[in-house]
Amino acid sequence: MAKDPVRVLVTGAAGQIGYALVPMIARGAMLGPDQPVIIHMLDIEPAAEALKGVKMELIDAAFPLLKGVVATTDVVEACKGVDIAVMVGGFRRKEGMERKDVMSKNVSIYKAQASALEQHAAPDCKVLVVANPANTNALILKEFAPSIPEKNITCLTRLDHNRALGQISEKLSVHVSDVKNVIIWGNHSSTQYPDVNHATVNTGNALKPVRELVGDDHWLNADFITTVQQRGAAIIKARKLSSALSAASSACDHVRDWVLGTPKGTWVSMGVYSDGSYGIPPGIIYSFPVTCEKEEWSIVQGLKIDEFSRKKMDATAKELVEEKSLAYSCLN
């Protein structure tokens, strides 16, 4: 029996990431090859013409799964009945701007979008925040949409997770699908901690620890970490534009695993509302290793944390606590 279409909202849809993301959703990369979708696209008034162009291209591509397109600059119309919301739109830092100014702009954007989602989205709407500062934007959204369950508000660290998998795959000359269970702890910023202590590689006849196969603790504790932390900046330097294709692809990965489940024995990284696991302060959106089943994520428990990891995990938590107070100060 044919499935009912799922309504997926993409904000900032006329921008680079949005333009890369909507065809992936329409092709089934986010919700599976048999799930019809209706895509809702929201952008700001100055981007209205470009948004029209994106809608025209979606129609021209004749995607079999695409059952409708809503393209609007009206936040209420955009949020009406949506089951999944991918929040790509936000205010980017401009040269000479203070961090507080950027935070203040994003607080007002996410406050408005939170109330529109709360009033008009489906009651069990799942939210993925992509726009930076992603963790704190997600937290603001949570604060101003109290009726959306806190477990339904997440932020994107899957891009960092996939970057870590890619670096290990390149280093060991193995296929990326044979590497699993890296972890991104903390903030989607340069303080994030990419951790390989529990990661493995399928060598064909056994699962071997990444640390043992790499055999170079200095690389894993230094260059590997900074490469993943700084990858976004490296792409901007090379492309003169920020990473859009990989961000869009990992947003699809994030939602697909959340909705359809993670493979047995595999976890992924998601920015979720901290419950105090691993000694991380509750009340911030922090990236943890999670497994997903029946459209619910659960933090992987009981992983051994060494002293090196503890310091890195605490440092990124400290930054998130500071960001939270900065964001809250913008509300006063």
XYZ file of C-alpha atoms in Angstrom:
332
model
C 0.000 0.000 0.000
C 1.288 3.462 -0.912
C 2.555 5.473 2.042
C 1.149 8.891 2.920
C 3.579 11.690 2.034
C 5.759 13.130 4.798
C 5.995 16.916 4.927
C 9.603 18.101 5.254
C 10.452 21.745 5.932
C 13.794 23.207 4.823
C 14.497 26.766 5.995
C 17.079 28.849 4.131
C 16.086 26.707 1.151
C 17.392 29.091 -1.538
C 20.890 29.060 -0.012
C 23.766 26.740 -0.849
C 22.979 23.938 1.604
C 19.228 24.176 0.909
C 19.834 23.937 -2.845
C 21.941 20.791 -2.334
C 19.521 19.314 0.224
C 16.079 19.534 -1.400
C 16.890 17.238 -4.378
C 18.378 14.673 -1.980
C 15.130 14.679 0.024
C 13.077 14.468 -3.188
C 15.148 11.489 -4.366
C 14.608 9.506 -1.152
C 18.046 9.958 0.452
C 16.493 11.201 3.707
C 13.436 8.985 4.249
C 13.956 6.015 1.971
C 13.235 5.022 -1.641
C 9.527 4.294 -1.070
C 8.550 7.314 1.060
C 6.702 10.105 -0.819
C 7.444 13.646 0.385
C 6.002 17.141 0.213
C 8.798 19.685 0.558
C 8.126 23.007 2.296
C 10.781 25.629 1.523
C 11.167 28.828 3.539
C 13.498 31.751 2.942
C 13.654 35.474 3.606
C 11.969 38.057 1.395
C 15.173 39.113 -0.489
C 15.584 35.461 -1.573
C 11.974 35.047 -2.778
C 12.880 35.050 -6.493
C 15.721 32.561 -6.006
C 13.330 30.364 -4.004
C 10.886 30.413 -6.937
C 13.741 29.217 -9.148
C 14.471 26.291 -6.802
C 10.788 25.312 -6.913
C 10.871 25.426 -10.730
C 13.899 23.119 -10.760
C 12.260 20.648 -8.368
C 9.257 20.488 -10.707
C 11.533 20.145 -13.756
C 13.432 17.234 -12.194
C 10.191 15.165 -12.137
C 11.088 13.263 -8.955
C 8.687 10.304 -8.582
C 8.605 10.629 -4.761
C 7.891 14.372 -4.756
C 4.149 14.889 -4.226
C 4.162 18.648 -3.742
C 6.273 21.764 -3.139
C 5.476 24.763 -0.945
C 7.826 27.725 -1.506
C 7.170 30.715 0.739
C 8.619 33.576 2.748
C 5.799 33.241 5.308
C 6.934 31.241 8.345
C 3.384 30.182 9.291
C 2.626 28.793 5.823
C 6.023 27.060 5.786
C 5.481 25.304 9.140
C 1.908 24.159 8.534
C 1.609 20.422 9.205
C 5.307 19.609 8.807
C 6.555 16.275 10.191
C 10.272 17.042 9.892
C 11.941 20.458 10.030
C 15.517 20.986 8.847
C 16.597 24.426 10.014
C 19.311 25.561 7.615
C 18.519 29.284 7.660
C 20.366 31.488 10.113
C 22.464 34.626 10.392
C 26.104 34.158 9.423
C 28.865 36.095 11.135
C 30.195 38.983 9.063
C 33.622 40.526 9.294
C 34.011 42.805 12.289
C 30.951 41.428 14.091
C 31.096 40.500 17.745
C 29.980 37.002 18.758
C 27.164 38.504 20.814
C 25.778 40.382 17.777
C 25.608 37.140 15.758
C 24.062 35.312 18.699
C 21.478 38.057 19.140
C 20.408 37.839 15.447
C 20.086 34.047 15.641
C 18.207 34.152 18.930
C 15.543 36.352 17.346
C 15.336 34.110 14.212
C 15.044 30.886 16.226
C 12.617 32.378 18.732
C 10.218 33.303 15.890
C 10.611 29.987 14.075
C 10.143 28.033 17.330
C 6.755 29.596 17.987
C 5.636 29.014 14.366
C 6.661 25.334 14.601
C 4.973 24.959 17.963
C 1.692 26.386 16.710
C 1.561 24.959 13.191
C 3.792 21.862 12.793
C 2.605 18.276 13.376
C 2.564 17.502 17.145
C 5.413 14.970 16.854
C 7.534 17.091 14.485
C 11.229 16.150 14.472
C 13.626 19.102 14.268
C 17.226 19.157 13.029
C 19.118 22.450 13.396
C 21.969 22.905 10.906
C 22.588 26.684 11.041
C 25.440 27.767 13.305
C 25.808 28.075 16.224
C 23.794 24.851 15.744
C 23.802 23.542 19.337
C 22.722 26.850 20.851
C 20.220 27.650 18.071
C 18.628 24.253 18.851
C 18.548 25.121 22.547
C 16.785 28.443 21.861
C 14.297 26.633 19.641
C 13.638 24.147 22.455
C 13.074 26.964 24.973
C 10.501 28.697 22.763
C 8.660 25.583 21.582
C 7.945 23.940 24.945
C 5.201 21.681 23.579
C 7.613 19.998 21.112
C 9.147 17.063 23.051
C 12.783 17.851 23.963
C 13.826 14.513 22.397
C 12.527 15.846 19.063
C 14.977 18.774 18.925
C 18.477 17.943 17.716
C 21.411 19.578 15.976
C 23.761 18.397 13.263
C 27.119 16.910 14.259
C 26.794 14.070 11.744
C 28.884 16.135 9.325
C 31.766 16.071 11.823
C 31.125 12.350 12.453
C 31.301 11.632 8.712
C 34.435 13.774 8.393
C 36.071 11.663 11.128
C 35.089 8.439 9.327
C 36.543 9.884 6.110
C 39.882 10.769 7.715
C 40.297 7.270 9.210
C 39.294 5.679 5.900
C 41.928 7.759 4.040
C 44.629 7.093 6.624
C 44.140 3.312 6.557
C 43.208 3.033 2.846
C 39.998 1.188 3.723
C 36.464 1.834 2.505
C 34.613 4.363 4.639
C 31.702 1.945 5.161
C 34.110 -0.436 6.942
C 34.866 2.182 9.639
C 32.322 2.670 12.425
C 31.675 4.028 15.904
C 33.768 7.176 15.930
C 32.214 9.746 18.272
C 31.868 13.509 18.104
C 31.489 14.884 21.625
C 30.209 18.381 22.337
C 29.786 21.477 20.235
C 29.685 21.778 16.446
C 32.639 24.166 16.681
C 36.414 23.982 16.793
C 36.228 22.686 20.403
C 34.380 19.501 19.376
C 36.167 16.282 20.331
C 36.412 13.610 17.600
C 37.071 10.387 19.557
C 38.263 7.094 18.001
C 38.815 5.158 21.228
C 35.805 2.908 20.578
C 35.936 2.962 16.765
C 36.564 -0.178 14.732
C 37.418 -1.221 11.187
C 35.983 -4.283 9.504
C 39.084 -5.915 8.019
C 37.071 -8.652 6.298
C 37.558 -11.330 8.918
C 37.413 -9.294 12.155
C 36.576 -5.937 13.718
C 39.863 -4.292 14.716
C 40.231 -1.167 16.893
C 41.103 1.943 14.886
C 43.780 2.946 17.410
C 45.550 -0.404 16.985
C 45.386 -0.315 13.164
C 46.577 3.298 12.885
C 49.394 2.619 15.373
C 50.150 6.323 15.764
C 48.746 7.889 18.927
C 50.365 11.221 18.174
C 48.443 11.513 14.872
C 45.162 10.375 16.455
C 45.506 12.749 19.443
C 46.688 15.761 17.447
C 46.517 16.031 13.625
C 43.409 13.866 13.243
C 41.492 15.925 15.821
C 42.484 19.317 14.408
C 41.796 18.181 10.808
C 38.219 17.236 11.729
C 37.751 20.360 13.880
C 39.057 22.678 11.128
C 37.657 20.864 8.087
C 34.934 23.450 7.466
C 37.508 26.258 7.370
C 39.741 24.197 5.037
C 36.827 23.746 2.608
C 36.045 27.478 2.660
C 39.713 28.171 1.894
C 39.671 25.730 -1.041
C 36.190 26.437 -2.487
C 35.802 30.068 -1.367
C 32.384 28.808 -0.229
C 31.299 26.790 2.800
C 30.638 23.055 2.662
C 27.150 22.556 1.240
C 27.127 19.152 -0.450
C 28.581 17.320 2.569
C 26.378 19.261 5.024
C 23.248 18.389 3.020
C 24.265 14.742 2.727
C 24.936 14.407 6.461
C 21.603 16.112 7.289
C 19.945 13.321 5.255
C 22.029 10.715 7.130
C 21.021 12.218 10.499
C 17.276 12.163 9.787
C 17.345 8.808 7.966
C 19.021 7.024 10.892
C 16.733 8.776 13.396
C 13.566 7.748 11.515
C 14.598 4.372 10.064
C 17.051 3.266 12.792
C 20.803 2.688 13.096
C 22.272 -0.681 12.060
C 22.771 -3.136 14.933
C 26.103 -2.584 16.678
C 26.584 0.870 15.139
C 26.140 4.270 16.698
C 26.178 7.764 15.218
C 26.746 11.256 16.646
C 23.815 13.610 17.232
C 23.539 16.890 19.103
C 20.826 16.175 21.705
C 19.536 17.614 24.981
C 21.937 16.492 27.709
C 20.489 14.397 30.535
C 23.751 14.461 32.498
C 25.218 11.324 30.847
C 29.045 11.112 31.019
C 29.081 13.966 33.542
C 28.020 16.519 30.908
C 25.917 19.343 32.430
C 22.189 18.902 31.754
C 20.391 21.740 29.971
C 22.675 22.112 26.941
C 22.491 20.525 23.480
C 25.622 18.382 23.308
C 26.801 15.809 20.770
C 26.756 12.238 22.089
C 27.019 8.779 20.541
C 23.455 7.533 19.983
C 21.598 4.557 18.577
C 18.159 4.978 17.023
C 15.197 2.609 17.011
C 11.472 3.166 16.377
C 12.103 6.871 15.635
C 13.743 7.452 19.050
C 17.408 8.092 19.813
C 19.166 6.813 22.962
C 22.574 7.862 24.264
C 25.040 4.937 24.242
C 25.925 4.303 27.889
C 28.881 2.767 29.702
C 31.748 3.734 27.382
C 35.105 4.021 29.119
C 36.417 7.589 29.147
C 40.157 8.150 29.610
C 41.752 11.267 31.090
C 42.625 12.788 27.695
C 38.997 12.394 26.535
C 37.589 13.743 29.806
C 39.503 17.017 29.409
C 38.381 17.440 25.790
C 34.744 16.602 26.624
C 34.700 19.067 29.502
C 36.307 21.855 27.446
C 33.638 21.668 24.729
C 30.884 21.467 27.408
C 32.314 24.622 29.014
C 32.068 26.449 25.672
C 28.416 25.370 25.320
C 27.570 26.582 28.832
C 29.170 29.961 27.934
C 27.227 30.093 24.637
C 24.026 29.348 26.522
C 24.523 32.285 28.901
C 25.450 34.549 25.982
C 22.250 33.503 24.158
C 20.127 34.003 27.272
C 21.650 37.454 27.811
C 20.350 38.365 24.326
C 16.812 37.597 25.507
C 16.902 40.244 28.225
